[in-house]
Amino acid sequence: MQWINHELYIAPIDAYIDPIKPVDKAIITHGHADHARPGHQKVLASRQTIDIMKIRYGEKSATSFQSMEFGKPLRINDVTITLHPAGHILGSAQISIEYRGQRVVVTGDYKTIPDSSAQAFEIIKCDLFVTEATFGLPIFQHPSPHNEINNLLKSISGQPNRTHLIGVYSLGKAQRVISLLREAGYDHPIFIHGALEKLCDYYSSEGINLGLLRKALAQDKETMKGAVVMAPPSALRDRWSRRLMDPIICQASGWMTIKQRAKRSGVELPLIISDHADWNELTSTIDSTEADTIWVTHGREDALVHWCKLNRKNAEPLRLQGRDEELEI
Amino acid sequence: MKRFSQLLVTLILKTSRNDKISVLSEYFKYTPDPDRGYALGALTGTLSNPGIKPSLLRTLVAERIDQELFNLSYDYVGDLAETVSLIWPDTAPYKEKLPSIAEFISKMEGTPKAKLSALISSFLDNANSNERWAMIKFATGGLRVGVSARLAKTALAAYSGCLLEDIEKVWHGLTPPYIGLFEWLDGKTGIPKIQHTRTFHPMMLANPLNIEQDFDRLDPNDFQAEWKWDGIRVQAVFDESNKQLYSRTGDDISRAFPDIVGELNGKAVLDGELLVGENFKALPFNQLQQRLNRKSPTKMHLKNYPAFIRVYDMLFYNEDDIRDLPLKIRRQKLEDWMKQVKNSRLDISEILDFDSWSRLAELRTEKADTLGHEGVLIKDLQSKYSPGRPKGPWFKWKRDPKFLDGVMMYAQRGHGRRSSFYSDYTFGIWRGNELVPIGKAYSGFTDEELVMLDKWVRGNTLNRFGPVREVRKELVVELAFDSAHASSRHKSGIALRFPRINRIRWDKPAQEADTTETITSIM
Ligand SMILES: [Zn+2]
Ligand SMILES: [Zn+2]
């Protein structure tokens, strides 16, 4: 395809998708830091992605913002742009671009399993499918998140005097785990680290049920007995966590699939809850799009490219710079 | 297997010793026989596992997953059991109940070789990934979940209220599934009876001496000193009809040393150092190595490298357990016994004459090179023979290490916690313009240094041979070692005793590493 290149630059409208450097025109898939960056001139994104960018980077983090509704096409010159839900976090979108009878879909990050804190993923048939591959190895077969939440609840009731301290990314993962806990009937207050507050407030204002949240700081030890505390992974071993009751370190992430990795990060209770598609979701999505060309980015590209070739699809790795799950803060 | 897999997953992730003990105690308390006994055997390494070979697992996976996808995954995870358990397609429409450990073992044993793959596949199909992981670990042996045999026994003591010392005393006389042991632990019977002159008894080990701290507070008059010989620590366990030799870890090595075992007379349990040489004159370790490399020796080996034991201590005098008597008395009994019973391959360890620590320091260095020992042992005359490495009564004071600068040539993945890092390295030194391997080292660095070394290896790889990478010959490392010997095992013709990384010389050019001449000169 001549009109979109490996940097996800769309020539006919002079715009980039999720650029890592400030540009004139940017289309942003979702609010994670490795996709949404401050400093662009014009930003096109879903309303919620724009809200999130403003919360994280400030009202003036781009010169102008233009919001789009899901499923409502926007025509610029001969190009038609449509956003479709990516199921990754609140407001996350796949970008569909049609030009001269061809359609390209850029997923950003996505997952296909249900999540009440994000709009449900939609399959869009296309000619070129640009997919993420964070968990692009067949070892990643995520269990049901309800199963993981049950393990957490079991651990909480089995050790009622200890605090469960859960490492979660502040945007998306935190709110998803909280809403999963609420769906499973956990109705105690949940204590959150300061870094999560603004985004939790935002999710609540968007109608996601997070129940009663309280500040994790400034609580006495007795209150924290048996409590659930959420904090960004980087803050798990900070000073403040020493005041908790003999905390059990948990982490909610697809990476927790690998025990040696959980062990290395000192996680006692790994919760395999991922906001990215696992191997089976990736491969079945690729099939369903009926695309004959696949570009793979953002993770373990090699295996997915190999799989595409085995299944007689054209595939190339993009090797975009600066994309990393570790940056999803 | 379900409970067992939960146990293993919890154990591998727990970091606190107390948490591990409490998880294990729960398991032993609430799991029925014989499963808990088999689990105990697997954790302590006493259970001879069904011996599934990694190659069989790879074949099974290859029938299900594309080879390239498997290789990429294995490279990412770094551990075979974990890769297989995760990559195994989770597609069984409904799952049958998993077997208990006992059922697992009996099915594996009762299945002919040709049908083994089908059996294993059906086990794996019916399990979730954690259960697959546990079954593979169990079936291939070597659990590596951060539980030592000692810790498992500590948990037995914790759940039952029995004394750890008592458990240790009978431990080596018992085998999985440990029905009699658990009956006693549950308070249903008395302590199991074992034949002491037919079982291995855990050894007492010395701690390294801390010169700055220990000497100030210790009185030389309270201690005896002996040479620390550079052989292998053994225990001879024998009576009229049964004669055995055990390594420090309790492995039966009798068959490799018929020259010693055939000459054992009397009834006793002795602790000593196994060495080779004529007339009790010890040859260097690499000569002993000739014997250790063989399961059973040839006539030539028996003639050129006759083995003997330098006896350090006595645990049982005839049938009497004398481990709780002070060393001074045990030594007296040992001397008496040696006089009464003729044993041509036993030599009593010499007690060194010294009146001050500084005199001992002199002895240690002046005789080291002429006699070929590796330092001295210092033992409290009042010490009981307590299994393990108790802090205080026994010290080893090794000769000071030697150093050389080597160049990294190859790197290999480590195991367990280090399985995703290149942590085992081969180093070389210069012979003319050529680098020749001199030995391997995989310790002596910090976790941060490991991360840096791993990164360096990945960024400087020239070739890959399976798990081994050949690297650019650019990184210099200072190796510490105890001694160097001539050896045909390495191309350099030199083997190092206990090489370990002392520091990484990021700054040093490879050309300035040591040469075979300089090392030969200190041999
Ligand atoms: Zn994301
Ligand atoms: Zn991302």
PDB file of N, CA and C in Angstrom, chain B residues 219-260:
ATOM      1  N   ASP B 219      39.503 -18.645  71.996  1.00  0.00           N
ATOM      2  CA  ASP B 219      40.719 -19.019  72.711  1.00  0.00           C
ATOM      3  C   ASP B 219      41.312 -20.267  72.042  1.00  0.00           C
ATOM      4  N   PRO B 220      42.555 -20.182  71.564  1.00  0.00           N
ATOM      5  CA  PRO B 220      43.139 -21.335  70.863  1.00  0.00           C
ATOM      6  C   PRO B 220      43.118 -22.615  71.698  1.00  0.00           C
ATOM      7  N   ASN B 221      43.117 -22.471  73.020  1.00  0.00           N
ATOM      8  CA  ASN B 221      43.120 -23.665  73.864  1.00  0.00           C
ATOM      9  C   ASN B 221      41.836 -24.470  73.800  1.00  0.00           C
ATOM     10  N   ASP B 222      40.759 -23.819  73.343  1.00  0.00           N
ATOM     11  CA  ASP B 222      39.477 -24.522  73.268  1.00  0.00           C
ATOM     12  C   ASP B 222      39.318 -25.301  71.976  1.00  0.00           C
ATOM     13  N   PHE B 223      40.325 -25.222  71.105  1.00  0.00           N
ATOM     14  CA  PHE B 223      40.132 -25.767  69.755  1.00  0.00           C
ATOM     15  C   PHE B 223      41.209 -26.767  69.368  1.00  0.00           C
ATOM     16  N   GLN B 224      40.828 -27.678  68.464  1.00  0.00           N
ATOM     17  CA  GLN B 224      41.834 -28.503  67.821  1.00  0.00           C
ATOM     18  C   GLN B 224      41.892 -28.122  66.341  1.00  0.00           C
ATOM     19  N   ALA B 225      43.058 -28.287  65.738  1.00  0.00           N
ATOM     20  CA  ALA B 225      43.188 -27.943  64.329  1.00  0.00           C
ATOM     21  C   ALA B 225      43.708 -29.137  63.556  1.00  0.00           C
ATOM     22  N   GLU B 226      43.204 -29.303  62.330  1.00  0.00           N
ATOM     23  CA  GLU B 226      43.654 -30.375  61.440  1.00  0.00           C
ATOM     24  C   GLU B 226      43.834 -29.795  60.049  1.00  0.00           C
ATOM     25  N   TRP B 227      44.574 -30.493  59.198  1.00  0.00           N
ATOM     26  CA  TRP B 227      44.636 -30.070  57.799  1.00  0.00           C
ATOM     27  C   TRP B 227      43.279 -30.256  57.160  1.00  0.00           C
ATOM     28  N   LYS B 228      42.952 -29.326  56.282  1.00  0.00           N
ATOM     29  CA  LYS B 228      41.763 -29.514  55.454  1.00  0.00           C
ATOM     30  C   LYS B 228      42.250 -30.081  54.136  1.00  0.00           C
ATOM     31  N   TRP B 229      41.949 -31.347  53.883  1.00  0.00           N
ATOM     32  CA  TRP B 229      42.478 -32.020  52.702  1.00  0.00           C
ATOM     33  C   TRP B 229      41.646 -31.725  51.475  1.00  0.00           C
ATOM     34  N   ASP B 230      42.298 -31.698  50.344  1.00  0.00           N
ATOM     35  CA  ASP B 230      41.614 -31.381  49.098  1.00  0.00           C
ATOM     36  C   ASP B 230      41.181 -32.656  48.389  1.00  0.00           C
ATOM     37  N   GLY B 231      40.216 -33.325  49.025  1.00  0.00           N
ATOM     38  CA  GLY B 231      39.678 -34.531  48.410  1.00  0.00           C
ATOM     39  C   GLY B 231      38.179 -34.407  48.394  1.00  0.00           C
ATOM     40  N   ILE B 232      37.448 -35.503  48.659  1.00  0.00           N
ATOM     41  CA  ILE B 232      36.010 -35.351  48.842  1.00  0.00           C
ATOM     42  C   ILE B 232      35.628 -35.894  50.208  1.00  0.00           C
ATOM     43  N   ARG B 233      34.729 -35.174  50.837  1.00  0.00           N
ATOM     44  CA  ARG B 233      34.253 -35.555  52.150  1.00  0.00           C
ATOM     45  C   ARG B 233      33.395 -36.815  52.010  1.00  0.00           C
ATOM     46  N   VAL B 234      33.661 -37.821  52.840  1.00  0.00           N
ATOM     47  CA  VAL B 234      32.858 -39.056  52.761  1.00  0.00           C
ATOM     48  C   VAL B 234      32.470 -39.546  54.148  1.00  0.00           C
ATOM     49  N   GLN B 235      31.503 -40.426  54.147  1.00  0.00           N
ATOM     50  CA  GLN B 235      31.118 -41.109  55.375  1.00  0.00           C
ATOM     51  C   GLN B 235      31.173 -42.612  55.106  1.00  0.00           C
ATOM     52  N   ALA B 236      31.922 -43.322  55.937  1.00  0.00           N
ATOM     53  CA  ALA B 236      31.993 -44.778  55.812  1.00  0.00           C
ATOM     54  C   ALA B 236      31.050 -45.382  56.848  1.00  0.00           C
ATOM     55  N   VAL B 237      30.129 -46.220  56.382  1.00  0.00           N
ATOM     56  CA  VAL B 237      29.103 -46.806  57.240  1.00  0.00           C
ATOM     57  C   VAL B 237      29.222 -48.315  57.074  1.00  0.00           C
ATOM     58  N   PHE B 238      29.583 -49.008  58.134  1.00  0.00           N
ATOM     59  CA  PHE B 238      29.832 -50.435  57.908  1.00  0.00           C
ATOM     60  C   PHE B 238      29.666 -51.278  59.154  1.00  0.00           C
ATOM     61  N   ASP B 239      29.233 -52.529  58.928  1.00  0.00           N
ATOM     62  CA  ASP B 239      29.286 -53.552  59.971  1.00  0.00           C
ATOM     63  C   ASP B 239      29.817 -54.821  59.296  1.00  0.00           C
ATOM     64  N   GLU B 240      29.558 -55.991  59.916  1.00  0.00           N
ATOM     65  CA  GLU B 240      30.162 -57.207  59.386  1.00  0.00           C
ATOM     66  C   GLU B 240      29.730 -57.472  57.944  1.00  0.00           C
ATOM     67  N   SER B 241      28.430 -57.241  57.657  1.00  0.00           N
ATOM     68  CA  SER B 241      27.929 -57.709  56.371  1.00  0.00           C
ATOM     69  C   SER B 241      27.672 -56.578  55.383  1.00  0.00           C
ATOM     70  N   ASN B 242      27.579 -55.383  55.881  1.00  0.00           N
ATOM     71  CA  ASN B 242      27.143 -54.274  55.042  1.00  0.00           C
ATOM     72  C   ASN B 242      28.185 -53.170  55.099  1.00  0.00           C
ATOM     73  N   LYS B 243      28.733 -52.796  53.941  1.00  0.00           N
ATOM     74  CA  LYS B 243      29.784 -51.779  53.960  1.00  0.00           C
ATOM     75  C   LYS B 243      29.478 -50.743  52.884  1.00  0.00           C
ATOM     76  N   GLN B 244      29.358 -49.495  53.313  1.00  0.00           N
ATOM     77  CA  GLN B 244      29.011 -48.460  52.349  1.00  0.00           C
ATOM     78  C   GLN B 244      29.801 -47.181  52.536  1.00  0.00           C
ATOM     79  N   LEU B 245      29.915 -46.491  51.403  1.00  0.00           N
ATOM     80  CA  LEU B 245      30.613 -45.216  51.395  1.00  0.00           C
ATOM     81  C   LEU B 245      29.652 -44.196  50.803  1.00  0.00           C
ATOM     82  N   TYR B 246      29.461 -43.075  51.514  1.00  0.00           N
ATOM     83  CA  TYR B 246      28.540 -42.051  51.037  1.00  0.00           C
ATOM     84  C   TYR B 246      29.268 -40.740  50.807  1.00  0.00           C
ATOM     85  N   SER B 247      28.780 -39.985  49.801  1.00  0.00           N
ATOM     86  CA  SER B 247      29.309 -38.638  49.591  1.00  0.00           C
ATOM     87  C   SER B 247      28.645 -37.693  50.599  1.00  0.00           C
ATOM     88  N   ARG B 248      29.072 -36.460  50.591  1.00  0.00           N
ATOM     89  CA  ARG B 248      28.549 -35.481  51.533  1.00  0.00           C
ATOM     90  C   ARG B 248      27.041 -35.314  51.400  1.00  0.00           C
ATOM     91  N   THR B 249      26.535 -35.512  50.172  1.00  0.00           N
ATOM     92  CA  THR B 249      25.096 -35.343  49.955  1.00  0.00           C
ATOM     93  C   THR B 249      24.322 -36.631  50.175  1.00  0.00           C
ATOM     94  N   GLY B 250      25.019 -37.686  50.634  1.00  0.00           N
ATOM     95  CA  GLY B 250      24.327 -38.932  50.927  1.00  0.00           C
ATOM     96  C   GLY B 250      24.226 -39.885  49.742  1.00  0.00           C
ATOM     97  N   ASP B 251      24.928 -39.577  48.652  1.00  0.00           N
ATOM     98  CA  ASP B 251      24.929 -40.503  47.520  1.00  0.00           C
ATOM     99  C   ASP B 251      25.846 -41.682  47.832  1.00  0.00           C
ATOM    100  N   ASP B 252      25.385 -42.859  47.478  1.00  0.00           N
ATOM    101  CA  ASP B 252      26.168 -44.060  47.727  1.00  0.00           C
ATOM    102  C   ASP B 252      27.248 -44.185  46.652  1.00  0.00           C
ATOM    103  N   ILE B 253      28.505 -44.057  47.057  1.00  0.00           N
ATOM    104  CA  ILE B 253      29.584 -44.108  46.065  1.00  0.00           C
ATOM    105  C   ILE B 253      30.461 -45.346  46.275  1.00  0.00           C
ATOM    106  N   SER B 254      29.900 -46.355  46.969  1.00  0.00           N
ATOM    107  CA  SER B 254      30.683 -47.551  47.307  1.00  0.00           C
ATOM    108  C   SER B 254      31.286 -48.213  46.076  1.00  0.00           C
ATOM    109  N   ARG B 255      30.503 -48.280  44.998  1.00  0.00           N
ATOM    110  CA  ARG B 255      30.954 -49.038  43.841  1.00  0.00           C
ATOM    111  C   ARG B 255      32.181 -48.440  43.179  1.00  0.00           C
ATOM    112  N   ALA B 256      32.341 -47.135  43.332  1.00  0.00           N
ATOM    113  CA  ALA B 256      33.494 -46.488  42.717  1.00  0.00           C
ATOM    114  C   ALA B 256      34.774 -46.724  43.523  1.00  0.00           C
ATOM    115  N   PHE B 257      34.626 -47.163  44.752  1.00  0.00           N
ATOM    116  CA  PHE B 257      35.810 -47.314  45.608  1.00  0.00           C
ATOM    117  C   PHE B 257      35.885 -48.677  46.285  1.00  0.00           C
ATOM    118  N   PRO B 258      35.916 -49.757  45.470  1.00  0.00           N
ATOM    119  CA  PRO B 258      35.974 -51.107  46.049  1.00  0.00           C
ATOM    120  C   PRO B 258      37.252 -51.307  46.855  1.00  0.00           C
ATOM    121  N   ASP B 259      38.318 -50.557  46.506  1.00  0.00           N
ATOM    122  CA  ASP B 259      39.570 -50.726  47.247  1.00  0.00           C
ATOM    123  C   ASP B 259      39.432 -50.292  48.706  1.00  0.00           C
ATOM    124  N   ILE B 260      38.601 -49.295  48.950  1.00  0.00           N
ATOM    125  CA  ILE B 260      38.365 -48.899  50.346  1.00  0.00           C
ATOM    126  C   ILE B 260      37.333 -49.820  50.975  1.00  0.00           C
TER     127      ILE B 260
END
